[in-house]
Tab-separated table of N, CA and C in Angstrom:
chain	number	residue	atom	x	y	z
A	440	UNK	N	-3.032	-21.946	-9.774
A	440	UNK	CA	-2.493	-20.586	-9.573
A	440	UNK	C	-2.421	-20.585	-7.972
A	441	UNK	N	-2.376	-22.191	-7.507
A	441	UNK	CA	-1.797	-22.248	-6.148
A	441	UNK	C	-0.453	-22.028	-6.236
A	442	UNK	N	0.563	-21.820	-7.250
A	442	UNK	CA	1.484	-21.028	-6.255
A	442	UNK	C	1.313	-20.264	-6.648
A	443	UNK	N	1.242	-19.107	-7.391
A	443	UNK	CA	1.215	-17.499	-7.380
A	443	UNK	C	0.539	-17.622	-5.979
A	444	UNK	N	-0.228	-17.906	-5.473
A	444	UNK	CA	-0.960	-17.575	-4.507
A	444	UNK	C	0.251	-17.804	-3.182
A	445	UNK	N	0.840	-18.713	-3.173
A	445	UNK	CA	1.770	-19.153	-2.072
A	445	UNK	C	2.868	-17.802	-2.558
A	446	UNK	N	3.294	-17.373	-3.548
A	446	UNK	CA	4.324	-16.717	-3.870
A	446	UNK	C	3.438	-15.421	-3.357
A	447	UNK	N	2.530	-14.787	-3.334
A	447	UNK	CA	1.699	-13.667	-2.732
A	447	UNK	C	2.416	-13.920	-1.159
A	448	UNK	N	1.763	-15.113	-0.546
A	448	UNK	CA	1.432	-14.489	1.010
A	448	UNK	C	3.550	-14.573	1.267
A	449	UNK	N	4.195	-15.060	0.709
A	449	UNK	CA	5.636	-15.604	0.836
A	449	UNK	C	6.046	-13.414	1.165
A	450	UNK	N	5.557	-13.072	-0.440
A	450	UNK	CA	5.762	-11.489	-0.506
A	450	UNK	C	5.173	-10.703	0.854
A	451	UNK	N	4.327	-10.780	0.992
A	451	UNK	CA	3.300	-10.264	2.031
A	451	UNK	C	4.454	-10.655	3.326
A	452	UNK	N	4.264	-11.532	3.408
A	452	UNK	CA	5.397	-12.172	4.870
A	452	UNK	C	6.708	-11.146	4.724
A	453	UNK	N	7.144	-11.159	3.487
A	453	UNK	CA	8.948	-10.753	3.633
A	453	UNK	C	8.861	-9.285	3.492
A	454	UNK	N	7.786	-8.590	3.494
A	454	UNK	CA	7.505	-7.054	3.394
A	454	UNK	C	7.115	-6.386	4.174
A	455	UNK	N	6.568	-7.440	5.651
A	455	UNK	CA	6.202	-7.352	7.088
A	455	UNK	C	5.366	-6.473	6.588
A	456	UNK	N	3.728	-7.464	5.730
A	456	UNK	CA	2.913	-6.749	5.612
A	456	UNK	C	2.054	-7.705	6.521
A	457	UNK	N	2.574	-8.276	7.720
A	457	UNK	CA	1.763	-9.029	8.060
A	457	UNK	C	1.675	-10.932	7.443
A	458	UNK	N	0.824	-11.738	8.115
A	458	UNK	CA	0.695	-12.704	7.217
A	458	UNK	C	-1.049	-12.929	6.590
A	459	UNK	N	-0.813	-13.385	6.766
A	459	UNK	CA	-1.967	-14.442	5.740
A	459	UNK	C	-2.668	-15.725	4.978
A	460	UNK	N	-2.882	-15.752	4.534
A	460	UNK	CA	-3.257	-17.099	3.342
A	460	UNK	C	-4.671	-16.916	2.443
A	461	UNK	N	-4.215	-17.598	1.254
A	461	UNK	CA	-5.644	-17.516	0.230
A	461	UNK	C	-6.195	-18.505	0.757
A	462	UNK	N	-7.681	-18.577	0.525
A	462	UNK	CA	-8.466	-19.277	0.573
A	462	UNK	C	-9.502	-20.146	-0.611
A	463	UNK	N	-9.305	-21.095	-0.460
A	463	UNK	CA	-10.063	-21.645	-1.868
A	463	UNK	C	-11.717	-21.597	-2.112
A	464	UNK	N	-12.040	-21.863	-3.363
A	464	UNK	CA	-12.788	-21.058	-3.681
A	464	UNK	C	-14.183	-21.578	-3.043
A	465	UNK	N	-14.218	-23.153	-2.518
A	465	UNK	CA	-14.937	-23.551	-1.313
A	465	UNK	C	-15.196	-22.904	-0.010
A	466	UNK	N	-14.030	-22.394	0.021
A	466	UNK	CA	-13.993	-21.735	1.427
A	466	UNK	C	-14.933	-20.338	1.075
A	467	UNK	N	-14.413	-19.676	-0.040
A	467	UNK	CA	-15.168	-18.601	-0.065
A	467	UNK	C	-16.893	-18.610	0.067
A	468	UNK	N	-16.930	-19.711	-1.161
A	468	UNK	CA	-18.033	-20.100	-0.679
A	468	UNK	C	-18.797	-20.585	0.429
A	469	UNK	N	-18.294	-20.618	1.344
A	469	UNK	CA	-19.031	-21.372	2.815
A	469	UNK	C	-19.787	-20.009	3.649
A	470	UNK	N	-18.954	-19.178	2.783
A	470	UNK	CA	-19.141	-17.342	3.352
A	470	UNK	C	-20.569	-17.248	3.556
A	471	UNK	N	-20.839	-17.494	2.013
A	471	UNK	CA	-22.662	-17.553	1.624
A	471	UNK	C	-23.391	-18.231	1.849
A	472	UNK	N	-22.875	-19.096	2.781
A	472	UNK	CA	-24.248	-19.847	3.059
A	472	UNK	C	-25.325	-20.321	3.745
A	473	UNK	N	-26.535	-19.974	2.636
A	473	UNK	CA	-28.276	-19.959	3.340
A	473	UNK	C	-28.559	-18.647	2.353
A	474	UNK	N	-27.432	-18.151	1.199
A	474	UNK	CA	-28.001	-16.845	0.878
A	474	UNK	C	-28.378	-17.418	-1.175
A	475	UNK	N	-29.176	-16.326	-0.899
A	475	UNK	CA	-28.955	-16.483	-3.057
A	475	UNK	C	-27.959	-15.718	-3.160
A	476	UNK	N	-27.318	-16.314	-4.426
A	476	UNK	CA	-26.238	-15.676	-4.939
A	476	UNK	C	-26.783	-14.585	-6.125
A	477	UNK	N	-25.919	-13.345	-5.821
A	477	UNK	CA	-26.568	-12.630	-7.385
A	477	UNK	C	-25.579	-13.300	-8.518
A	478	UNK	N	-26.353	-13.368	-9.808
A	478	UNK	CA	-25.113	-13.171	-10.629
A	478	UNK	C	-23.913	-12.496	-11.271
A	479	UNK	N	-23.141	-12.404	-11.530
A	479	UNK	CA	-22.546	-13.827	-11.902
A	479	UNK	C	-22.482	-14.900	-10.734
A	480	UNK	N	-22.534	-14.559	-9.800
A	480	UNK	CA	-22.278	-15.714	-8.720
A	480	UNK	C	-20.844	-14.640	-7.845
A	481	UNK	N	-20.119	-16.425	-7.005
A	481	UNK	CA	-18.331	-16.017	-6.938
A	481	UNK	C	-18.066	-16.373	-7.734
A	482	UNK	N	-17.018	-15.535	-8.237
A	482	UNK	CA	-16.642	-15.066	-9.349
A	482	UNK	C	-15.107	-14.671	-9.484
A	483	UNK	N	-14.254	-14.911	-9.973
A	483	UNK	CA	-13.063	-13.560	-9.652
A	483	UNK	C	-13.534	-12.879	-10.407
A	484	UNK	N	-12.912	-11.650	-9.432
A	484	UNK	CA	-13.127	-9.908	-9.120
A	484	UNK	C	-13.304	-9.480	-11.000
A	485	UNK	N	-12.272	-10.030	-11.361
A	485	UNK	CA	-12.792	-8.542	-12.823
A	485	UNK	C	-13.952	-9.482	-13.681
A	486	UNK	N	-14.297	-10.566	-13.455
A	486	UNK	CA	-15.399	-10.971	-13.822
A	486	UNK	C	-16.547	-10.518	-13.285
A	487	UNK	N	-17.040	-9.421	-12.354
A	487	UNK	CA	-17.564	-9.097	-12.039
A	487	UNK	C	-17.612	-7.383	-12.079
A	488	UNK	N	-18.750	-7.502	-13.386
A	488	UNK	CA	-17.894	-6.217	-14.268
A	488	UNK	C	-19.987	-5.404	-15.115
A	489	UNK	N	-20.653	-5.280	-13.724
A	489	UNK	CA	-22.351	-5.472	-14.200
A	489	UNK	C	-22.177	-4.004	-14.867
A	490	UNK	N	-21.177	-3.030	-15.558
A	490	UNK	CA	-21.412	-2.109	-16.489
A	490	UNK	C	-20.614	-1.665	-17.490
A	491	UNK	N	-20.523	-3.462	-18.144
A	491	UNK	CA	-20.274	-3.518	-19.462
A	491	UNK	C	-18.647	-4.907	-19.268
A	492	UNK	N	-18.375	-4.329	-20.650
A	492	UNK	CA	-17.155	-5.622	-20.662
A	492	UNK	C	-15.872	-4.907	-19.994
A	493	UNK	N	-14.883	-6.130	-19.613
A	493	UNK	CA	-13.479	-5.796	-19.457
A	493	UNK	C	-12.947	-5.072	-20.075
A	494	UNK	N	-12.428	-3.667	-19.914
A	494	UNK	CA	-11.404	-2.589	-20.792
A	494	UNK	C	-10.033	-3.290	-20.516
A	495	UNK	N	-9.890	-4.032	-20.068
A	495	UNK	CA	-7.895	-4.656	-20.336
A	495	UNK	C	-7.697	-6.031	-19.454
A	496	UNK	N	-6.863	-7.028	-20.123
A	496	UNK	CA	-6.646	-7.844	-19.440
A	496	UNK	C	-6.544	-8.568	-18.311
A	497	UNK	N	-7.266	-9.094	-17.271
A	497	UNK	CA	-6.054	-9.012	-15.444
A	497	UNK	C	-4.873	-8.943	-15.956
A	498	UNK	N	-4.121	-8.720	-14.298
A	498	UNK	CA	-2.851	-8.977	-14.140
A	498	UNK	C	-2.840	-10.086	-13.353
A	499	UNK	N	-1.557	-11.116	-13.470
A	499	UNK	CA	-2.003	-12.412	-12.911
A	499	UNK	C	-2.450	-12.555	-11.357
A	500	UNK	N	-1.993	-11.889	-10.829
A	500	UNK	CA	-2.307	-11.649	-9.459
A	500	UNK	C	-3.807	-11.352	-9.612
A	501	UNK	N	-4.608	-10.689	-9.953
A	501	UNK	CA	-6.068	-10.359	-10.195
A	501	UNK	C	-6.741	-11.559	-10.289
A	502	UNK	N	-6.623	-12.956	-10.691
A	502	UNK	CA	-6.784	-14.208	-10.605
A	502	UNK	C	-6.978	-14.445	-9.734
A	503	UNK	N	-6.875	-14.394	-8.675
A	503	UNK	CA	-6.215	-14.945	-7.017
A	503	UNK	C	-7.274	-13.893	-6.648
A	504	UNK	N	-8.089	-12.796	-6.592
A	504	UNK	CA	-9.555	-12.120	-5.678
A	504	UNK	C	-11.170	-12.514	-6.630
A	505	UNK	N	-11.707	-13.119	-5.778
A	505	UNK	CA	-12.904	-13.503	-6.173
A	505	UNK	C	-14.070	-12.691	-4.959
A	506	UNK	N	-14.943	-12.394	-5.791
A	506	UNK	CA	-15.796	-11.214	-5.449
A	506	UNK	C	-17.189	-12.243	-5.377
A	507	UNK	N	-18.309	-11.626	-4.437
A	507	UNK	CA	-19.993	-12.470	-4.817
A	507	UNK	C	-20.643	-11.290	-4.182
A	508	UNK	N	-21.925	-11.432	-4.897
A	508	UNK	CA	-23.099	-11.045	-3.302
A	508	UNK	C	-24.125	-11.887	-3.382
A	509	UNK	N	-24.577	-11.952	-1.898
A	509	UNK	CA	-25.677	-13.006	-2.117
A	509	UNK	C	-26.582	-11.792	-0.901
A	510	UNK	N	-27.806	-12.560	-1.362
A	510	UNK	CA	-28.752	-11.785	-0.831
A	510	UNK	C	-29.607	-12.964	0.587
A	511	UNK	N	-29.978	-12.140	1.189
A	511	UNK	CA	-30.797	-13.333	2.891
A	511	UNK	C	-32.238	-13.685	1.714
A	512	UNK	N	-33.300	-14.790	1.415
A	512	UNK	CA	-33.698	-15.148	1.209
A	512	UNK	C	-35.039	-14.826	2.261
């Protein structure tokens, strides 16, 4: 996925939408330090589907987006 993330970063820059960078799973997990993660934890966003199964196959760029919910213990 590293190559796809770099390609997306270049596209944002080339389209003059600003700059940014993708963070690794570990870097994002650090934002949740000290919190109890709600299942399924920090996962690709399309896997956070509490209402039921996914209705379609995720697009390649959707594999770059992580989501999670943490509770303060």
